[in-house]
Each structure stands twice: as structure tokens, then as C-alpha cells.
Short mmCIF file of C-alpha atoms in Angstrom, two decimals:
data_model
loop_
_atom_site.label_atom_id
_atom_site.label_comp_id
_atom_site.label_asym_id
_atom_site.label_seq_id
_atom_site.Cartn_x
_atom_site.Cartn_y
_atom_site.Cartn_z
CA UNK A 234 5.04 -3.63 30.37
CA UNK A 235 3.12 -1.37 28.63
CA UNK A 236 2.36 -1.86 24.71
CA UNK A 237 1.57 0.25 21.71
CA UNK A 238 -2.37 -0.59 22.08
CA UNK A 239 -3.71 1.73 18.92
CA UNK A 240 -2.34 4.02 16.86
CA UNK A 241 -3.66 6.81 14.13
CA UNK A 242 -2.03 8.71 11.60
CA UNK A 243 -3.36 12.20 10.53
CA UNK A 244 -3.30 12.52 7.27
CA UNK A 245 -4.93 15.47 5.26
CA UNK A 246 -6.94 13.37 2.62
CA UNK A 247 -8.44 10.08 3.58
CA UNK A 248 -9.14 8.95 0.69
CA UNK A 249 -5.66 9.35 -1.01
CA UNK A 250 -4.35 7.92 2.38
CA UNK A 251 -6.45 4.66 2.28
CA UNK A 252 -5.26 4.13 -2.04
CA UNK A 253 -1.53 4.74 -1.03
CA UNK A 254 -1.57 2.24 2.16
CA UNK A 255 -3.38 -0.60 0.36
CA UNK A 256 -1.21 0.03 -3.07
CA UNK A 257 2.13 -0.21 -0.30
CA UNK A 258 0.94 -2.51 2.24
CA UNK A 259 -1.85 -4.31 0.67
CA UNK A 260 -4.05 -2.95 3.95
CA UNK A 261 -8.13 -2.89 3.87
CA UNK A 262 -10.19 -0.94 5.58
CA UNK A 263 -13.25 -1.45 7.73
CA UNK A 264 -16.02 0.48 5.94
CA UNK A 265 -18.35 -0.01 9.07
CA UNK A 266 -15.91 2.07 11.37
CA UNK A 267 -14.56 4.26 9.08
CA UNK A 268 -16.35 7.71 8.05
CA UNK A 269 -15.20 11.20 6.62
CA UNK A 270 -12.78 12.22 9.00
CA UNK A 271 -11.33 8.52 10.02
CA UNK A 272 -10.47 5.00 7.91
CA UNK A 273 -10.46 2.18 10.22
CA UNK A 274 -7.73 -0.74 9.09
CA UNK A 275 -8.83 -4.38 9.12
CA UNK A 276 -6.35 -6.77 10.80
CA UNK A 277 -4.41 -4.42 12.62
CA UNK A 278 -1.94 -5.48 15.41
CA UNK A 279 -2.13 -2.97 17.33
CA UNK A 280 -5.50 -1.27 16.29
CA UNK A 281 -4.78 1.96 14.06
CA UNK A 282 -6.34 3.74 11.37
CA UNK A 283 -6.07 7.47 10.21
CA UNK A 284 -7.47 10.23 10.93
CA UNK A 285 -8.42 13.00 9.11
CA UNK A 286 -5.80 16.95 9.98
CA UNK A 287 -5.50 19.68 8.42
CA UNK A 288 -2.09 19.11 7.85
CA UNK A 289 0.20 15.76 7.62
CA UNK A 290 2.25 14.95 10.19
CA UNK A 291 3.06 12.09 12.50
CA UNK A 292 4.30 13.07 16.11
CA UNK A 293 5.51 9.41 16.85
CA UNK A 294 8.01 7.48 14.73
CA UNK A 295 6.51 4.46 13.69
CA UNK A 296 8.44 1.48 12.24
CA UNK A 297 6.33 -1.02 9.88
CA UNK A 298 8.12 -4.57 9.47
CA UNK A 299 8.85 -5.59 5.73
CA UNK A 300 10.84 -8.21 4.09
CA UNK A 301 12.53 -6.15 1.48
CA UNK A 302 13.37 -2.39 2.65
CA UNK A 303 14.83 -1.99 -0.76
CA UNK A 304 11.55 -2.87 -2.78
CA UNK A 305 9.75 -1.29 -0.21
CA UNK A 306 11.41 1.73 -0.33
CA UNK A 307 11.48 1.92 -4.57
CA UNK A 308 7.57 1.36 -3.85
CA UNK A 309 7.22 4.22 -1.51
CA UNK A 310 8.94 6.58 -4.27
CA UNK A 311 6.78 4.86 -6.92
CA UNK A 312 3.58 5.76 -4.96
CA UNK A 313 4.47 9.25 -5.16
CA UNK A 314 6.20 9.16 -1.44
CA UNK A 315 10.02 9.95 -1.00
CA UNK A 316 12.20 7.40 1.05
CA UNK A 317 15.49 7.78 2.73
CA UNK A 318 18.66 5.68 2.33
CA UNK A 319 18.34 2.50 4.64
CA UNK A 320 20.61 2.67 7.55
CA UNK A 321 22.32 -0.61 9.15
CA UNK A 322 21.69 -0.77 12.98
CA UNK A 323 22.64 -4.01 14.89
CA UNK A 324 18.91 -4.73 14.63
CA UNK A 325 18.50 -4.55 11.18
CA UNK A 326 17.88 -2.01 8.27
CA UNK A 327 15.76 1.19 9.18
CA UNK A 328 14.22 3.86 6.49
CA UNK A 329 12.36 7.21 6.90
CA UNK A 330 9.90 7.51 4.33
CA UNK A 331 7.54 9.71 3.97
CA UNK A 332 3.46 9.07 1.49
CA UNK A 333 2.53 11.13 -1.32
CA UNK A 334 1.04 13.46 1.13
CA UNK A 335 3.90 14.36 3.72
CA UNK A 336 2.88 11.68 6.37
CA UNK A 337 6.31 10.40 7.87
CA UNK A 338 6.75 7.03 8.88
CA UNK A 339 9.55 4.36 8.99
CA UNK A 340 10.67 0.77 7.46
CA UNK A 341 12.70 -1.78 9.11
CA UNK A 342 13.64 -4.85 7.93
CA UNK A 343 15.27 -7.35 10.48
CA UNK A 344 19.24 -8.26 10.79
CA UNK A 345 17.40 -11.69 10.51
CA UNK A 346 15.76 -10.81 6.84
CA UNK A 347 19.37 -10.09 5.03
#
């Protein structure tokens, strides 16, 4: 089977990316392999990081586990991101969200976790 092995987001300020991600996440970042144009996280499972675009924008639709897609979605809009209503899905509670700078992602919080 083949597995999600790395991953990158663009983003159009790395900077701002790398203060949302660690204010909603609690992520570092690996000065070493990071540089203008690309922030390397630490601890990542898969690899990822972002890169830097001229534009935000994420062609694949990523889902990031949390415990509480309620908090995390308040902290999202809190952070200056906007986050959609969580939907109910036999495997648990999914929400669009989007960071202060347009980058869409999504939350999902297991059927197990509620």
C-alpha cells in the first residue's frame, strides 16, 4: 500500500505560516532545514513543511487529527483563520478550515473522541 510519505503546504509568507502553526498545533520547526522559501517541521509523521508560493493554496485535502474539533476550530478563527461547521461522518467529525492567510486544510476528530 502506498502511504502519504511527505507533504508541503504553499503558503505565501513563511514566517506568518510557521507563528500560526505553532500558536494552533504547538509545531517547531527545524531551523537547520528550513530557509527563505521553505520551514521544515520537527516531528513530523509523515515529513512536511511549507513552502514558500506566490499565492495560498493547498491542491490536496489534508485532515490533521485533534481531540477537540470544537476548540480547535474557535482556535483557528482566533488565529485569524475562518473554520467551517463540523460535519458528522460515520468516522467522526470533519472541518474545513482555512489560516490567516487562505491556506485550506481540514480537522477531524474521531467517532472514538466524542
Amino acid at each position: 500500500m502506498t502511504r502519504l510519505g511527505y507533504f508541503t503546504l504553499d503558503t505565501p509568507d513563511i514566517d506568518k505560516a510557521r507563528a500560526f502553526y505553532a500558536a494552533l498545533f504547538g509545531w517547531t520547526f527545524d531551523d537547520g532545514s528550513s530557509h527563505a522559501t521553505y520551514a521544515h517541521v520537527v516531528g513530523g509523521a509523515p515529513e512536511f513543511g511549507f513552502t514558500k508560493a506566490e499565492r495560498a493554496g493547498s491542491y490536496a485535502n489534508l485532515y490533521f487529527r485533534v481531540d477537540d474539533i470544537q476548540a480547535a476550530c474557535a482556535r483557528v478563527v482566533e488565529l485569524g483563520g475562518k473554520a467551517a461547521v463540523p460535519s458528522q461522518s460515520p468516522s467522526g467529525l470533519s472541518a474545513v478550515v482555512c489560516d490567516d492567510q487562505g491556506t485550506s486544510f481540514s480537522l477531524w476528530q474521531s467517532a472514538e473522541g466524542y
